[in-house]
Short mmCIF file of C-alpha atoms in Angstrom, two decimals:
data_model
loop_
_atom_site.label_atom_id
_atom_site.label_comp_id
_atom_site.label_asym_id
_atom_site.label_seq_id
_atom_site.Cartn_x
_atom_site.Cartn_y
_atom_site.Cartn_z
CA UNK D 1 -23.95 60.00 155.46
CA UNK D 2 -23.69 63.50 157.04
CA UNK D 3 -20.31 63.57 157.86
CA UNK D 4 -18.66 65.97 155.60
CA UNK D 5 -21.47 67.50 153.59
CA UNK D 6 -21.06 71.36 153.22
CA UNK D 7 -22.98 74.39 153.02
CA UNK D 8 -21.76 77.25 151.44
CA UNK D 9 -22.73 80.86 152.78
CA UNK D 10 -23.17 84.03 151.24
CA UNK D 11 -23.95 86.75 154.05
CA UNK D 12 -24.82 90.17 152.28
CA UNK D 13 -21.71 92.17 152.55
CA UNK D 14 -20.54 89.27 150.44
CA UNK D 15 -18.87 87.48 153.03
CA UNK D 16 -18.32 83.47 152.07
CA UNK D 17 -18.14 80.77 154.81
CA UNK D 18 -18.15 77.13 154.15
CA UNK D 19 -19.54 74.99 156.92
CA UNK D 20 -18.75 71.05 157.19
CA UNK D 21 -21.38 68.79 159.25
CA UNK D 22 -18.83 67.20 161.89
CA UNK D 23 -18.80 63.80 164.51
CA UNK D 24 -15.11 63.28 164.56
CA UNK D 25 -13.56 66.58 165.05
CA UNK D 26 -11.69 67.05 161.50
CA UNK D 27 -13.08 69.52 159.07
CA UNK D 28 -11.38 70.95 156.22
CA UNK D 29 -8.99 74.11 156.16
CA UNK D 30 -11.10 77.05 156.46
CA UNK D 31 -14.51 75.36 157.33
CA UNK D 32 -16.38 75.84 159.92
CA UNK D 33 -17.99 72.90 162.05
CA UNK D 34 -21.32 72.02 162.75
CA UNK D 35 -20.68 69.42 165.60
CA UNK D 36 -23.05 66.78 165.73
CA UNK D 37 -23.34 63.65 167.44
CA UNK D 38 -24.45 59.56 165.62
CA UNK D 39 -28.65 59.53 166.60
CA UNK D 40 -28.86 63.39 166.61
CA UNK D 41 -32.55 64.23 165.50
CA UNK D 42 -33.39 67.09 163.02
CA UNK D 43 -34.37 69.29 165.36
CA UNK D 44 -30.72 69.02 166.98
CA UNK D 45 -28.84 69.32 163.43
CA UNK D 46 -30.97 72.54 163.05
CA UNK D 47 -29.50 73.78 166.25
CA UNK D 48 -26.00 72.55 165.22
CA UNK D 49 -26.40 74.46 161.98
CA UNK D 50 -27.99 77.44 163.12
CA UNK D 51 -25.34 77.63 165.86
CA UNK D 52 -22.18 77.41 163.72
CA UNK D 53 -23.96 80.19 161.69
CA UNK D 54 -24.57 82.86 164.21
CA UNK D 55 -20.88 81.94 165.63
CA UNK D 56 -19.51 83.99 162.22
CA UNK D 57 -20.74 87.32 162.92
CA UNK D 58 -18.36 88.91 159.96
CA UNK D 59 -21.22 86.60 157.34
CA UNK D 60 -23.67 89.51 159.00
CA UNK D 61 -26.33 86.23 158.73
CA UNK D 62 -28.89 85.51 161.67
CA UNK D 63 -30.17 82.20 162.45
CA UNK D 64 -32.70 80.97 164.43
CA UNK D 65 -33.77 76.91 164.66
CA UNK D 66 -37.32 76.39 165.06
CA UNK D 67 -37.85 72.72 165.34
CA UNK D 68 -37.04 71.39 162.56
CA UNK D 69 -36.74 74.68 160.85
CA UNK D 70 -33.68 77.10 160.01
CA UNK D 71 -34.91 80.80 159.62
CA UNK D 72 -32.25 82.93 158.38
CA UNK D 73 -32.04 86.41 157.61
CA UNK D 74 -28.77 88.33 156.28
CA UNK D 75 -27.75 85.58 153.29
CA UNK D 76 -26.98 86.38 149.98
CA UNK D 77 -27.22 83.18 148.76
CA UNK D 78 -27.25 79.54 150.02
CA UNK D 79 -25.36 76.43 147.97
CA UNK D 80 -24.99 72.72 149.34
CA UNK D 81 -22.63 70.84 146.77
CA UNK D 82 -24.60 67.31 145.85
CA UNK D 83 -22.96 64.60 147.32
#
């Protein structure tokens, strides 16, 4: 299940942002959504991700979706709690 997993960002100035993989519309206090959609193919929930990224310019973290692929450039660090 996708629905509510997080990734935790470090940009470089030390900025933190935690973003919450989203189909209904509810994410935590202070989170920021990655919309996604039942069916959606990795390629889309690279998009998704890569899109809530760049749409926090104060995490002073690029990302750009190649396929399948998440390039980013900016982060400190990276964390995804295990589920």
């Amino acid at each position: 299940e996708l629905e509510g997993r997080l990734i935790t960002i470090v940009g470089g100035n030390g900025t933190v942002r935690q973003f919450e993989f989203d189909s209904n519309g509810s994410v935590g206090a202070g989170r920021v959504a990655i919309s996604y959609a039942a069916g959606d193919t990795a390629g889309a929930l690279a998009n998704a991700l890569a899109a809530a990224i760049v749409s926090r310019p104060e995490l002073g973290v690029s990302a750009i979706a190649n396929g399948v692929r998440l390039t980013l450039r900016g982060e400190r660090s990276i964390a995804t709690p295990a589920a």
